[in-house]
Short mmCIF file of C-alpha atoms and ligand atoms in Angstrom, two decimals:
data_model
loop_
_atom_site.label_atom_id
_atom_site.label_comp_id
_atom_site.label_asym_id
_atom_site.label_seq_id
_atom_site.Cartn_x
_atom_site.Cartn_y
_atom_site.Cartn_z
CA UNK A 1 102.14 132.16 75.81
CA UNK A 2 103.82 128.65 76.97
CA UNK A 3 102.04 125.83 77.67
CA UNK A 4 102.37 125.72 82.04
CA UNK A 5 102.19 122.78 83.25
CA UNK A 6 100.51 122.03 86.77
CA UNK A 7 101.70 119.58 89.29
CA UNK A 8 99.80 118.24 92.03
CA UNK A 9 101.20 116.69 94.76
CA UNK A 10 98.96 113.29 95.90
CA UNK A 11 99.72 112.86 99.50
CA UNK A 12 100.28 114.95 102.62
CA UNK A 13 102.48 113.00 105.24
CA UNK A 14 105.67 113.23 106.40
CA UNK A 15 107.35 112.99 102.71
CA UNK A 16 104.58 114.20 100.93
CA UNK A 17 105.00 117.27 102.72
CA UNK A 18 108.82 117.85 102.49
CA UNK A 19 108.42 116.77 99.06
CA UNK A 20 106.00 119.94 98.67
CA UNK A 21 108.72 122.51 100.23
CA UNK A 22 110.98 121.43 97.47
CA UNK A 23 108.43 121.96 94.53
CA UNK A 24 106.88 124.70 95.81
CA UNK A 25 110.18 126.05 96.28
CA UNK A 26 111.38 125.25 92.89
CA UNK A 27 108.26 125.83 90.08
CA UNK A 28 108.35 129.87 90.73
CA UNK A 29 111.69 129.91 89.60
CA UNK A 30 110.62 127.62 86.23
CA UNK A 31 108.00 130.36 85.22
CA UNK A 32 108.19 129.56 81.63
CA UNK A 33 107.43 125.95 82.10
CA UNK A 34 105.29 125.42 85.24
CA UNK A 35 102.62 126.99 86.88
CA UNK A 36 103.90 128.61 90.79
CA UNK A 37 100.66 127.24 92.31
CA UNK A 38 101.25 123.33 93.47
CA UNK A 39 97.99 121.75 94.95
CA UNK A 40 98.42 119.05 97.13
CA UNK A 41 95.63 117.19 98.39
CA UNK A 42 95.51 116.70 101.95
CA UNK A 43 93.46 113.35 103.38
CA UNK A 44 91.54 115.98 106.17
CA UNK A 45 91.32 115.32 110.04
CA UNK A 46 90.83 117.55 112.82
CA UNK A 47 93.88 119.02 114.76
CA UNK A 48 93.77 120.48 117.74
CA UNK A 49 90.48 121.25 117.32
CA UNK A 50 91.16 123.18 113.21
CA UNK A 51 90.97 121.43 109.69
CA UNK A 52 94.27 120.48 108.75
CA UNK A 53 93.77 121.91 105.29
CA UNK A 54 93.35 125.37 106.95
CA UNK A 55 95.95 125.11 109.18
CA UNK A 56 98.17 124.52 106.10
CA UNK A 57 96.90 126.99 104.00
CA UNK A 58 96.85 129.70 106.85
CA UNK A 59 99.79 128.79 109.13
CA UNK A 60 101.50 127.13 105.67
CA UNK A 61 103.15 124.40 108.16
CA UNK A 62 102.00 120.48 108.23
CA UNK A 63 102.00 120.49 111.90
CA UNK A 64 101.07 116.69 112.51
CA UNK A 65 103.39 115.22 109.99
CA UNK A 66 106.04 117.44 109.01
CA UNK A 67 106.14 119.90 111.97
CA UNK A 68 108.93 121.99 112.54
CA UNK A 69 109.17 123.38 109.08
CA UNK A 70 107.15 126.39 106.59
CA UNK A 71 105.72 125.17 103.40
CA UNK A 72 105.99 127.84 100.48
CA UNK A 73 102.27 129.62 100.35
CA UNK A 74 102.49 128.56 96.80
CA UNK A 75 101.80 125.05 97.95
CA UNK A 76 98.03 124.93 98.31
CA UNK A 77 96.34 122.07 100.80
CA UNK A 78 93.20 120.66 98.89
CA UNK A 79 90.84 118.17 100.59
CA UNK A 80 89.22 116.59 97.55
CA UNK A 81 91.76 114.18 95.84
CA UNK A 82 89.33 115.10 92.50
CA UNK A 83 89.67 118.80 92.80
CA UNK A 84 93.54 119.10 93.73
CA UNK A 85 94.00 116.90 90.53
CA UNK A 86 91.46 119.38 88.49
CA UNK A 87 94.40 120.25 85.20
CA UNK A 88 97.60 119.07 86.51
CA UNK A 89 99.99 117.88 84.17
CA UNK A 90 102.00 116.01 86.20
CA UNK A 91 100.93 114.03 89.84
CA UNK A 92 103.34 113.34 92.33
CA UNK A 93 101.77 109.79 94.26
CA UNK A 94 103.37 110.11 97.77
CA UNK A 95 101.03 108.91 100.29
CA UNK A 96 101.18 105.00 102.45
CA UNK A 97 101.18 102.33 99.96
CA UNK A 98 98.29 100.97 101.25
CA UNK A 99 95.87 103.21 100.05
CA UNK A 100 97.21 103.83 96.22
CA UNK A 101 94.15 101.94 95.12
CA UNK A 102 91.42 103.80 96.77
CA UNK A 103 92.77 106.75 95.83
CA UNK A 104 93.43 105.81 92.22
CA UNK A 105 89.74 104.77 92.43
CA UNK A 106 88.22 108.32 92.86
CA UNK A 107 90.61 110.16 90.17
CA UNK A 108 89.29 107.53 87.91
CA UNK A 109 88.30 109.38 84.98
CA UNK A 110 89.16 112.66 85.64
CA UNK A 111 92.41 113.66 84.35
CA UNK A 112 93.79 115.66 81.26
CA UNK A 113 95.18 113.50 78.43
CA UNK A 114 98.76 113.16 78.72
CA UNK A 115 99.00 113.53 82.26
CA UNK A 116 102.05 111.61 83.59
CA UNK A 117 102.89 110.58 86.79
CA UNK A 118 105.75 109.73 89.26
CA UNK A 119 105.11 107.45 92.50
CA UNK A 120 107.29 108.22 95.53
CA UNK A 121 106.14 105.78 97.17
CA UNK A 122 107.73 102.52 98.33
CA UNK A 123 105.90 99.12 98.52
CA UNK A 124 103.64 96.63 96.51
CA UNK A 125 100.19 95.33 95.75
CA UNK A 126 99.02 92.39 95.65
CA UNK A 127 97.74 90.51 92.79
CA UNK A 128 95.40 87.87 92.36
CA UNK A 129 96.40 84.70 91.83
CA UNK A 130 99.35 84.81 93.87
CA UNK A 131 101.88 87.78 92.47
CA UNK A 132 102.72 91.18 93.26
CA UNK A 133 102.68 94.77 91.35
CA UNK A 134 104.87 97.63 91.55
CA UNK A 135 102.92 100.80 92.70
CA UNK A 136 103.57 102.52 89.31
CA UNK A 137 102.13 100.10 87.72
CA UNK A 138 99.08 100.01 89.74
CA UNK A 139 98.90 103.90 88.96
CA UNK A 140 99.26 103.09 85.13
CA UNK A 141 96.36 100.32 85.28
CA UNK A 142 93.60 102.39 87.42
CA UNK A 143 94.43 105.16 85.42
CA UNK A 144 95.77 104.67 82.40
CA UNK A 145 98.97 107.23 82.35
CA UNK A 146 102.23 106.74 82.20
CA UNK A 147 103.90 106.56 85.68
CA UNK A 148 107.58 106.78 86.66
CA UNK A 149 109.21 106.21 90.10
CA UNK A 150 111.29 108.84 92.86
CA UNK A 151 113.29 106.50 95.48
CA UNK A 152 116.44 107.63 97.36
CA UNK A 153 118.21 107.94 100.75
CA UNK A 154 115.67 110.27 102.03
CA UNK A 155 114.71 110.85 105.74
CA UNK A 156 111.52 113.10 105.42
CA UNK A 157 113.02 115.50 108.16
CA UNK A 158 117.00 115.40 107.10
CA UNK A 159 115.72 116.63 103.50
CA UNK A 160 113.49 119.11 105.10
CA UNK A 161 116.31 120.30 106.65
CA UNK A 162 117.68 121.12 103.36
CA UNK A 163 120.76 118.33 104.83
CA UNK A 164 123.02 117.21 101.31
CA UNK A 165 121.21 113.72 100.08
CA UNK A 166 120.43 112.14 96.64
CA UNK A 167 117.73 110.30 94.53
CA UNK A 168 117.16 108.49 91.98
CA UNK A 169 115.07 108.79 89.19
CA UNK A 170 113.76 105.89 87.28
CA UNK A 171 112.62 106.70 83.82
CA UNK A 172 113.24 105.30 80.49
CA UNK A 173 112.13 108.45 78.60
CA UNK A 174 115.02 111.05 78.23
CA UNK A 175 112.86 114.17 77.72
CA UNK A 176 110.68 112.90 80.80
CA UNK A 177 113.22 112.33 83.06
CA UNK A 178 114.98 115.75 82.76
CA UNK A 179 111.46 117.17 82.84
CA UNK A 180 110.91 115.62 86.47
CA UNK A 181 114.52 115.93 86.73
CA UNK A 182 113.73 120.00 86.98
CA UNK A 183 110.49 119.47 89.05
CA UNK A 184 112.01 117.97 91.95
CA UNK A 185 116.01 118.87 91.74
CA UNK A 186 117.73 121.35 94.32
CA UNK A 187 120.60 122.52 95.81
CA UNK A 188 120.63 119.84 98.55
CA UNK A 189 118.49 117.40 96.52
CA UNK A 190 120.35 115.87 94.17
CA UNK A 191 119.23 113.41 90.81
CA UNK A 192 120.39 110.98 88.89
CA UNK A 193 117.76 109.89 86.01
CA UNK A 194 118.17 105.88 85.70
CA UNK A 195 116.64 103.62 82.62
CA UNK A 196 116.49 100.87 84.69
CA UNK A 197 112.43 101.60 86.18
CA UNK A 198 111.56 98.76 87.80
CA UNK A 199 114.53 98.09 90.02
CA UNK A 200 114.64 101.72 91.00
CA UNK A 201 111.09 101.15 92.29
CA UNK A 202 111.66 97.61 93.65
CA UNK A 203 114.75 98.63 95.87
CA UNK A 204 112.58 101.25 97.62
CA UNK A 205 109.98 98.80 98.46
CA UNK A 206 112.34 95.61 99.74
CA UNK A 207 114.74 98.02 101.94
CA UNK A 208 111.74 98.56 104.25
CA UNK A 209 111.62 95.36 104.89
CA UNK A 210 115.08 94.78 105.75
CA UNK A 211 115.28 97.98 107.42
CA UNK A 212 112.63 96.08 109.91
CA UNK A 213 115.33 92.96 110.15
CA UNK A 214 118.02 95.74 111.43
CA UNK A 215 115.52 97.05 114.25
CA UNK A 216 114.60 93.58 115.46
CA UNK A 217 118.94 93.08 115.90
CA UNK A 218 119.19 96.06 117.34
CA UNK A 219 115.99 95.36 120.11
CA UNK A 220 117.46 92.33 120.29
CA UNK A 221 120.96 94.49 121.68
CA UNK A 222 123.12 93.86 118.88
CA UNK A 223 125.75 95.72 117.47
CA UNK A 224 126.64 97.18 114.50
CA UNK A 225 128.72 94.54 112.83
CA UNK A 226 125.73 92.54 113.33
CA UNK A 227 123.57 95.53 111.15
CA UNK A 228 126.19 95.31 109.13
CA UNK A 229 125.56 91.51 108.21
CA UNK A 230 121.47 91.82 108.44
CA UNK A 231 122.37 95.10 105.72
CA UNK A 232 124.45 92.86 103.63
CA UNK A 233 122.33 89.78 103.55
CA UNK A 234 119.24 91.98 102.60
CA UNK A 235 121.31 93.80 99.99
CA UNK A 236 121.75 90.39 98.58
CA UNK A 237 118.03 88.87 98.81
CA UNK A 238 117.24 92.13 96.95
CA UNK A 239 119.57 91.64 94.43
CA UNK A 240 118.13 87.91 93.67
CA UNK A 241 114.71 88.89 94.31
CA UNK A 242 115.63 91.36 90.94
CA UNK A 243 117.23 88.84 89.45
CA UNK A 244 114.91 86.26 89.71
CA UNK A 245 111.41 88.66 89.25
CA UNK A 246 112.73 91.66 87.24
CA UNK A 247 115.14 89.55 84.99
CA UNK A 248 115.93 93.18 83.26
CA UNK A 249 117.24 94.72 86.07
CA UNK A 250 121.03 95.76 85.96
CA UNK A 251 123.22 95.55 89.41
CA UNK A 252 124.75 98.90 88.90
CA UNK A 253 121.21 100.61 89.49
CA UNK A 254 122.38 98.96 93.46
CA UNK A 255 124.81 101.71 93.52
CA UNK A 256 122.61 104.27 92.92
CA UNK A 257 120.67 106.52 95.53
CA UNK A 258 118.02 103.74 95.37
CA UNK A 259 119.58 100.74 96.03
CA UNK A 260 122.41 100.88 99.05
CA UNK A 261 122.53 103.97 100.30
CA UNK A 262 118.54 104.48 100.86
CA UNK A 263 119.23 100.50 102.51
CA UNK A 264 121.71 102.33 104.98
CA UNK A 265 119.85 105.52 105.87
CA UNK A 266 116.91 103.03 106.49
CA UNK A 267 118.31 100.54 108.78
CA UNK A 268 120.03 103.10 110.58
CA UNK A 269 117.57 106.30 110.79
CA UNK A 270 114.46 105.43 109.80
CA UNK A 271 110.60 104.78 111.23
CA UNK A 272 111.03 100.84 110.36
CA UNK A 273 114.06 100.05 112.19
CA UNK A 274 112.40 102.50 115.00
CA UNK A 275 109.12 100.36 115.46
CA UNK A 276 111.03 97.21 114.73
CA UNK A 277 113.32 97.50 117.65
CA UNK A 278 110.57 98.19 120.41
CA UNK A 279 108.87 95.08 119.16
CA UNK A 280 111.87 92.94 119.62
CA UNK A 281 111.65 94.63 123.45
CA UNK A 282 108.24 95.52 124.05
CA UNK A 283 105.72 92.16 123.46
CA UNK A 284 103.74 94.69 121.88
CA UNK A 285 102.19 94.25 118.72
CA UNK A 286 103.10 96.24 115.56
CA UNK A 287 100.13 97.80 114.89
CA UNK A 288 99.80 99.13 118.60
CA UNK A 289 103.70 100.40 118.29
CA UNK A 290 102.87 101.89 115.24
CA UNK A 291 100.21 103.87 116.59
CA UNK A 292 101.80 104.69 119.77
CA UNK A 293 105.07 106.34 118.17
CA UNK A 294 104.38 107.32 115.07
CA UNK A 295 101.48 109.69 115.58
CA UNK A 296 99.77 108.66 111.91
CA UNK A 297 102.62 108.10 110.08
CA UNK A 298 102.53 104.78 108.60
CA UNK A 299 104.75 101.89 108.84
CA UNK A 300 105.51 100.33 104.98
CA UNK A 301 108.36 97.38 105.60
CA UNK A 302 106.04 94.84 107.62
CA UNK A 303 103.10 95.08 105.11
CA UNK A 304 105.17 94.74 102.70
CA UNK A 305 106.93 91.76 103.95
CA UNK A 306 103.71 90.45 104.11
CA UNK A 307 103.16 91.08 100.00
CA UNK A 308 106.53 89.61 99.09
CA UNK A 309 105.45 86.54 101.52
CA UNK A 310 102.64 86.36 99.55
CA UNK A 311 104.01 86.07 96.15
CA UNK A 312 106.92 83.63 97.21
CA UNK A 313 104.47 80.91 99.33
CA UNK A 314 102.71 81.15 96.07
CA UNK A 315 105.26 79.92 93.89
CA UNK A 316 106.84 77.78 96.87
CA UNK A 317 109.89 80.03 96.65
CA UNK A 318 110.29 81.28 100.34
CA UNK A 319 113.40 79.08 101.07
CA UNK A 320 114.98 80.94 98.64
CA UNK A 321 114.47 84.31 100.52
CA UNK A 322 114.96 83.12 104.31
CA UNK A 323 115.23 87.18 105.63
CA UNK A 324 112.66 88.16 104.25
CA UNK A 325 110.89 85.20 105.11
CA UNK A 326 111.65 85.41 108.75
CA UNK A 327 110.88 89.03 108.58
CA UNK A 328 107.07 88.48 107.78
CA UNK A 329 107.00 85.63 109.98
CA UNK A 330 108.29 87.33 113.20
CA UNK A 331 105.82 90.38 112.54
CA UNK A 332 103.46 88.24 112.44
CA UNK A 333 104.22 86.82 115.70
CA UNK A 334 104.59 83.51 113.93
CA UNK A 335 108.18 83.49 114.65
CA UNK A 336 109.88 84.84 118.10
CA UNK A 337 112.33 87.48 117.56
CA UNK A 338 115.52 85.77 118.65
CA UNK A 339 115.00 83.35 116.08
CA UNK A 340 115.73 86.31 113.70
CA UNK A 341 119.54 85.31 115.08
CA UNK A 342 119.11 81.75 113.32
CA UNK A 343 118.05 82.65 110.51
CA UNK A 344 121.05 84.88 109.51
CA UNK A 345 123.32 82.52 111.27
CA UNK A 346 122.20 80.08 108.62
CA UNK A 347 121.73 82.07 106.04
CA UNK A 348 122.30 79.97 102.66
CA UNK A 349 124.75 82.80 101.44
CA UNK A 350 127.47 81.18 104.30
CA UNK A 351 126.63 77.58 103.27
N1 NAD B 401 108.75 109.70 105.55
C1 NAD B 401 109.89 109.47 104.91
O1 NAD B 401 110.99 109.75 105.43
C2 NAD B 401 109.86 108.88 103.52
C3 NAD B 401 110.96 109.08 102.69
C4 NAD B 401 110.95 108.54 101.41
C5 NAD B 401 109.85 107.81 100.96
N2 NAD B 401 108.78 107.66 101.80
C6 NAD B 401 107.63 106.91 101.26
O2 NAD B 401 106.63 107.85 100.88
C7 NAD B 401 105.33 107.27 101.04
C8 NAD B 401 104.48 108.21 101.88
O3 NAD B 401 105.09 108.36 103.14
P1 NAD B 401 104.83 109.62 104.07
O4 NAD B 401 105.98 109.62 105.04
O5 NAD B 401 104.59 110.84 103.26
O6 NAD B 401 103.45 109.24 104.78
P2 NAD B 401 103.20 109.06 106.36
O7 NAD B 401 103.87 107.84 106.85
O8 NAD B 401 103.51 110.34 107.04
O9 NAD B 401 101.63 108.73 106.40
C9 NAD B 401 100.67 109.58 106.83
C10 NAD B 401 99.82 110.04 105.67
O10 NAD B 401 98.82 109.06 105.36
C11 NAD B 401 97.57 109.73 105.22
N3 NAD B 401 96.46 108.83 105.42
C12 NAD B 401 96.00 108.30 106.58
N4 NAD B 401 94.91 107.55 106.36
C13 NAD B 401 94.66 107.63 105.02
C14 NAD B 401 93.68 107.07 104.16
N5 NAD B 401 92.72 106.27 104.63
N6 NAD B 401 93.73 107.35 102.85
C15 NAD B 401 94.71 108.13 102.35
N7 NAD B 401 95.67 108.69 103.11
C16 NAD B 401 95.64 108.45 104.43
C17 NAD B 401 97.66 110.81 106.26
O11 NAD B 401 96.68 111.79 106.00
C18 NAD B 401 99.07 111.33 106.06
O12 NAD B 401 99.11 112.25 104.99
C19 NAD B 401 105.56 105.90 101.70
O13 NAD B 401 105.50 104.89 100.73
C20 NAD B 401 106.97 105.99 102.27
O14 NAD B 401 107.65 104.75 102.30
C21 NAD B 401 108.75 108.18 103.06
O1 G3P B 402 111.25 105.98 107.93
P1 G3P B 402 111.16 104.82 106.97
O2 G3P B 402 111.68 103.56 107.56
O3 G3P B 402 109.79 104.70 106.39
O4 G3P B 402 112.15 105.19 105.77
C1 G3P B 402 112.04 106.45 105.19
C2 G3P B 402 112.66 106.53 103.80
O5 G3P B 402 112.15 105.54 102.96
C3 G3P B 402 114.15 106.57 103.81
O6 G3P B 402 114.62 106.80 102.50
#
């Protein structure tokens, strides 16, 4: 008898949960390599008056973050993050950025050897002493496995829809990466595996924030030439912002799911642009908008604007990155949102 390997699925929301169609759809068919049975663990609330667990596991639908579409029963909702880990073999991270660490915290200590992991989820941390950290490696530190990253053009909803898109895999390790390759790979879900890790992972986390810049245009009643520029100029802070932090990193891995398609789909269909634009029209803050339209689904580009801000105050480098500077800055309400117009006006990539 094989060795199956288990995957769990960390995370429940709106990707987490389309991410779990696909897997739960695919490991049945992999019955000499994986076990059917994915457990995903499911931070639990109350709705409409039922655990969302056992609305999962009985009505096998997400209905407050991916409603609208049947999970396989073979995906399994699990409210303690320890217990849906319990043997897997392989942990998919997709849950808000913001609470990796807490998270990381409790499944401290309680994993198989040689458990591996891949983060799908975009954004940083913040270190002390004035720098930033990839989620993956975050994931590695509190936990001491290896962990790979899943970025791509990817609209929770269009992929539930089983609508043609593409991702990238970042991975170093050949036998790894056609391992996770297989885990997550359909029909309409198509991989490339890329060497280049970090800048796979880094692209997913800066689009967000320009994906923000392209809402504030658009509130601001803009067209789409002017996207157009406000997508270009990001593409190139994100390109330096590799350059300069993640001297490795290697420009083709731009072309790639990733990199500038995943910056279109964002600035065009995503939750970021959404929320950005009724701030540029509403006076209302981001965290009320947030809350108002998103119905728990969490905003990542303005916090992490805010972590990029961080590391370049700290090394007096903001100058250097004026979108994304203006970005955090206007989120913050430190900055009006017209004055988003200057700053791409005078971009330093027209001087
Ligand atoms: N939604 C998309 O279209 C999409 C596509 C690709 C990548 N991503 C990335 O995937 C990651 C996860 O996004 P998502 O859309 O699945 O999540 P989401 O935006 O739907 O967030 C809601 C999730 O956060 C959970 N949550 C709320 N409070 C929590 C807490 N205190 N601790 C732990 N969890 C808590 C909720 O239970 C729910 O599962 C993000 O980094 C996002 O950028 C999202
Ligand atoms: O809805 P957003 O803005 O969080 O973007 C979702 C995905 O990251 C698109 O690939």
């Amino acid at each position: 008898m094989p060795d199956l390997k288990r995957v769990c699925i960390i995370g429940s929301g709106n990707w987490g949960s389309a991410i779990a169609k696909i897997i739960g759809n695919n490991l049945p068919t992999m019955s000499d390599k994986f076990l059917p049975e994915v457990h995903m663990w499911v931070f639990e609330e109350m709705v409409n008056g039922r655990k969302l667990t056992e609305i999962i596991n009985t009505d096998h639908e997400n209905v407050k973050y991916l409603p609208g579409f049947k999970l396989p029963p073979n995906v399994v909702a699990i409210p303690d993050v320890k217990d849906s880990a319990l043997g897997a073999d392989i942990l998919v991270f997709v849950l808000p950025h913001q609470f990796v660490r807490g998270v990381c915290n409790q499944l401290k200590g309680q994993l198989k050897p040689n458990t591996i992991a891949v983060s799908l989820i975009k954004g940083f941390d913040v270190a002390e002493g004035g720098g930033i950290l990839l989620i993956s490696s975050v994931i590695k530190q509190e936990l001491g496995i290896p962990c790979f990253a899943l970025m791509g053009a990817n609209l929770a909803n269009e992929v539930a829809a089983e609508n043609y898109c593409e991702a990238t895999i970042g991975c170093k390790d050949k036998e790894t990466g056609a391992l996770l390759k297989e885990v997550f790979q359909s029909s309409y879900f198509r991989l490339v595996v890329c060497e280049d890790e970090e800048t796979v992972e880094v692209c997913g986390a800066l689009k967000n924030i320009v994906a923000v810049g392209a809402g504030f245009a658009d509130g601001l009643g803009y067209g789409d030439n002017t996207k157009a520029a406000v997508i270009r100029l990001g593409l190139m802070e994100m390109v330096k912002f590799c350059e300069v932090f993640y001297p490795s990193s290697k420009q083709s891995t731009f072309l790639e799911s990733c990199g500038v398609a995943d910056l279109v789909t964002t600035c065009y269909g995503g939750r970021n642009r959404r929320v950005a634009e009724a701030y540029a029209t509403s006076g209302k803050s981001i965290e009320q908008l947030e809350k108002e339209m998103l119905n728990g689904q969490k905003l990542q580009g303005p916090p992490t604007a805010f972590e990029v801000n961080y590391m370049l105050k700290s090394k007096n480098m903001e100058e250097r990155f004026p979108l994304f500077t203006a970005i955090h800055n206007i989120c913050k309400g430190n900055l009006r949102t017209r004055q988003f117009m200057d700053c791409l006006k005078n971009h330093p990539e027209h001087m």
